[in-house]
Amino acid sequence: MKMFGRTLLTLSLLGAIATVAQANDKVLRVYNWSDYIGPDTVRKFEDETGIQVTYDVFDSNETLEARLLAGKSGYDIVVPSNSFLAKQIKAGVYQELDKSKLANWKNLNPVLLKNASASDPDNAHAIPYMWGSIGIGFNPQKVKEVLGANAPTNSWDLLFKPENAEKLKACGISFLDSPTEMIPTALHYLGYPVNDQDKQHIAQAQALFMKIRPNVAYFHSSKYISDLANGNICVAVGYSGDVLQAKARAQEAGDKVKIDYSIPKEGAASFYDMLAIPRDAANVENAYLFMNFLMRPDVIADVTNNIGYSNANAAATPLVDEAIRNDPGSYPPEAVMATLYAVPDQPIAIQRIMTRGWTKVKLGQ
Ligand code: N2P
């Protein structure tokens, strides 16, 4: 009995030591969107701090949310969009930030902080990282060949008018695989509020997709970057910076393919992606170090210069390449900004209806 007790004690002591060692380990696990960081950003952080980073990627809020709600994601930093944040905060997914550990907070843009506080009062749980819009990436040459010189590339008609989609099928159409972003895009096109909870209206949005479904090559939220750049598809509804990455890749590859990004005149969705620490993160101190590192103007400007998304760091703006600062896709002019609406934060029940409808759209039935 005594022996057994001592063994137990020894085991639990060993366990405690292991836990402390793990918590103090120089490791960090980050779960971010794909194509959303500079090629050297993580290595630079590792070199400066000696912290070993495991860096995994996802390409939709839906995927991230499933991991977070299942619990024990194992990640120390995750990057939800603000449209998902409020619900996740309520579900107790994140810890409150200790801003005394974030000396570079002062560099953040106060206007963006205020906007982001709509889903996180006082910015208590999350830091805005990058923001962008959901518009149309297209290959002007191919679209012109199929639809003629007057192709409505500045309008959602380009895709939602079945007669256009039917023709564009020949060169390849893709949509994001995200019901929470695509259904509101269709609701908006139909003239309904983007946060409409009327099931009939949501069904109409679904029907709009059903009509053009036979002409869609695929629904995917990251594959279109290389497919646009390679000329495998000619129109993709996608995230602003991802399309700009496709444009840059096509340019680097030579003159064969040219890519443009359009924010349709009817308006388009905008999003903020936020850095947050899950409640059960094992390496919280290292998470703070990484967050603070990402708020350094030189670091975050370099990220923007590589991925084409606008960051939320006012102090970094002078360090952002002029070509990106002047690109209306990354930094839209005031008049275009006024047409953007935030991806709506829908209640779970509505989210489920949209997800079920979306599955049918994807299956085409
Ligand atoms: C990165 C996409 C991030 C923008 N590939 C969507 N929130």
mmCIF file with all atom_site columns, N, CA and C and ligand atoms in Angstrom, residues 33-36 81 181 239 242 271 273 309, ligand 1:
data_model
loop_
_atom_site.group_PDB
_atom_site.id
_atom_site.type_symbol
_atom_site.label_atom_id
_atom_site.label_alt_id
_atom_site.label_comp_id
_atom_site.label_asym_id
_atom_site.label_entity_id
_atom_site.label_seq_id
_atom_site.pdbx_PDB_ins_code
_atom_site.Cartn_x
_atom_site.Cartn_y
_atom_site.Cartn_z
_atom_site.occupancy
_atom_site.B_iso_or_equiv
_atom_site.pdbx_formal_charge
_atom_site.auth_seq_id
_atom_site.auth_comp_id
_atom_site.auth_asym_id
_atom_site.auth_atom_id
_atom_site.pdbx_PDB_model_num
ATOM   1  N N  . TRP A 1 33  ? -5.020  31.338 -41.446 1.00 0.00 ? 33  TRP A N  1
ATOM   2  C CA . TRP A 1 33  ? -5.513  31.136 -42.813 1.00 0.00 ? 33  TRP A CA 1
ATOM   3  C C  . TRP A 1 33  ? -4.340  30.803 -43.737 1.00 0.00 ? 33  TRP A C  1
ATOM   4  N N  . SER A 1 34  ? -4.605  30.046 -44.782 1.00 0.00 ? 34  SER A N  1
ATOM   5  C CA . SER A 1 34  ? -3.548  29.746 -45.756 1.00 0.00 ? 34  SER A CA 1
ATOM   6  C C  . SER A 1 34  ? -3.194  31.025 -46.527 1.00 0.00 ? 34  SER A C  1
ATOM   7  N N  . ASP A 1 35  ? -1.963  31.106 -46.995 1.00 0.00 ? 35  ASP A N  1
ATOM   8  C CA . ASP A 1 35  ? -1.472  32.251 -47.781 1.00 0.00 ? 35  ASP A CA 1
ATOM   9  C C  . ASP A 1 35  ? -1.713  33.568 -47.040 1.00 0.00 ? 35  ASP A C  1
ATOM   10 N N  . TYR A 1 36  ? -1.362  33.593 -45.773 1.00 0.00 ? 36  TYR A N  1
ATOM   11 C CA . TYR A 1 36  ? -1.732  34.764 -44.962 1.00 0.00 ? 36  TYR A CA 1
ATOM   12 C C  . TYR A 1 36  ? -0.578  35.242 -44.081 1.00 0.00 ? 36  TYR A C  1
ATOM   13 N N  . SER A 1 81  ? -12.475 35.204 -38.247 1.00 0.00 ? 81  SER A N  1
ATOM   14 C CA . SER A 1 81  ? -12.975 36.487 -38.754 1.00 0.00 ? 81  SER A CA 1
ATOM   15 C C  . SER A 1 81  ? -13.928 37.074 -37.716 1.00 0.00 ? 81  SER A C  1
ATOM   16 N N  . GLU A 1 181 ? -20.428 33.263 -46.041 1.00 0.00 ? 181 GLU A N  1
ATOM   17 C CA . GLU A 1 181 ? -20.002 34.405 -46.849 1.00 0.00 ? 181 GLU A CA 1
ATOM   18 C C  . GLU A 1 181 ? -20.719 34.446 -48.198 1.00 0.00 ? 181 GLU A C  1
ATOM   19 N N  . TYR A 1 239 ? -11.208 36.132 -51.916 1.00 0.00 ? 239 TYR A N  1
ATOM   20 C CA . TYR A 1 239 ? -10.747 37.146 -50.967 1.00 0.00 ? 239 TYR A CA 1
ATOM   21 C C  . TYR A 1 239 ? -9.755  38.080 -51.674 1.00 0.00 ? 239 TYR A C  1
ATOM   22 N N  . ASP A 1 242 ? -6.029  37.353 -51.798 1.00 0.00 ? 242 ASP A N  1
ATOM   23 C CA . ASP A 1 242 ? -5.715  36.098 -52.484 1.00 0.00 ? 242 ASP A CA 1
ATOM   24 C C  . ASP A 1 242 ? -5.714  36.307 -53.991 1.00 0.00 ? 242 ASP A C  1
ATOM   25 N N  . PHE A 1 271 ? -14.287 41.832 -44.341 1.00 0.00 ? 271 PHE A N  1
ATOM   26 C CA . PHE A 1 271 ? -14.046 41.039 -43.124 1.00 0.00 ? 271 PHE A CA 1
ATOM   27 C C  . PHE A 1 271 ? -12.801 41.553 -42.410 1.00 0.00 ? 271 PHE A C  1
ATOM   28 N N  . ASP A 1 273 ? -9.892  39.825 -39.921 1.00 0.00 ? 273 ASP A N  1
ATOM   29 C CA . ASP A 1 273 ? -9.423  38.582 -39.317 1.00 0.00 ? 273 ASP A CA 1
ATOM   30 C C  . ASP A 1 273 ? -8.627  38.923 -38.062 1.00 0.00 ? 273 ASP A C  1
ATOM   31 N N  . TYR A 1 309 ? -2.852  41.876 -48.517 1.00 0.00 ? 309 TYR A N  1
ATOM   32 C CA . TYR A 1 309 ? -3.967  42.310 -47.665 1.00 0.00 ? 309 TYR A CA 1
ATOM   33 C C  . TYR A 1 309 ? -3.559  43.548 -46.871 1.00 0.00 ? 309 TYR A C  1
HETATM 34 C C1 . N2P B 2 .   ? -6.362  34.041 -46.722 1.00 0.00 ? 1   N2P B C1 1
HETATM 35 C C2 . N2P B 2 .   ? -7.774  34.363 -46.664 1.00 0.00 ? 1   N2P B C2 1
HETATM 36 C C3 . N2P B 2 .   ? -8.042  35.247 -45.546 1.00 0.00 ? 1   N2P B C3 1
HETATM 37 C C4 . N2P B 2 .   ? -9.196  36.068 -45.750 1.00 0.00 ? 1   N2P B C4 1
HETATM 38 N N1 . N2P B 2 .   ? -6.063  33.110 -47.719 1.00 0.00 ? 1   N2P B N1 1
HETATM 39 C C5 . N2P B 2 .   ? -10.465 35.453 -45.309 1.00 0.00 ? 1   N2P B C5 1
HETATM 40 N N2 . N2P B 2 .   ? -10.797 35.772 -44.023 1.00 0.00 ? 1   N2P B N2 1
#
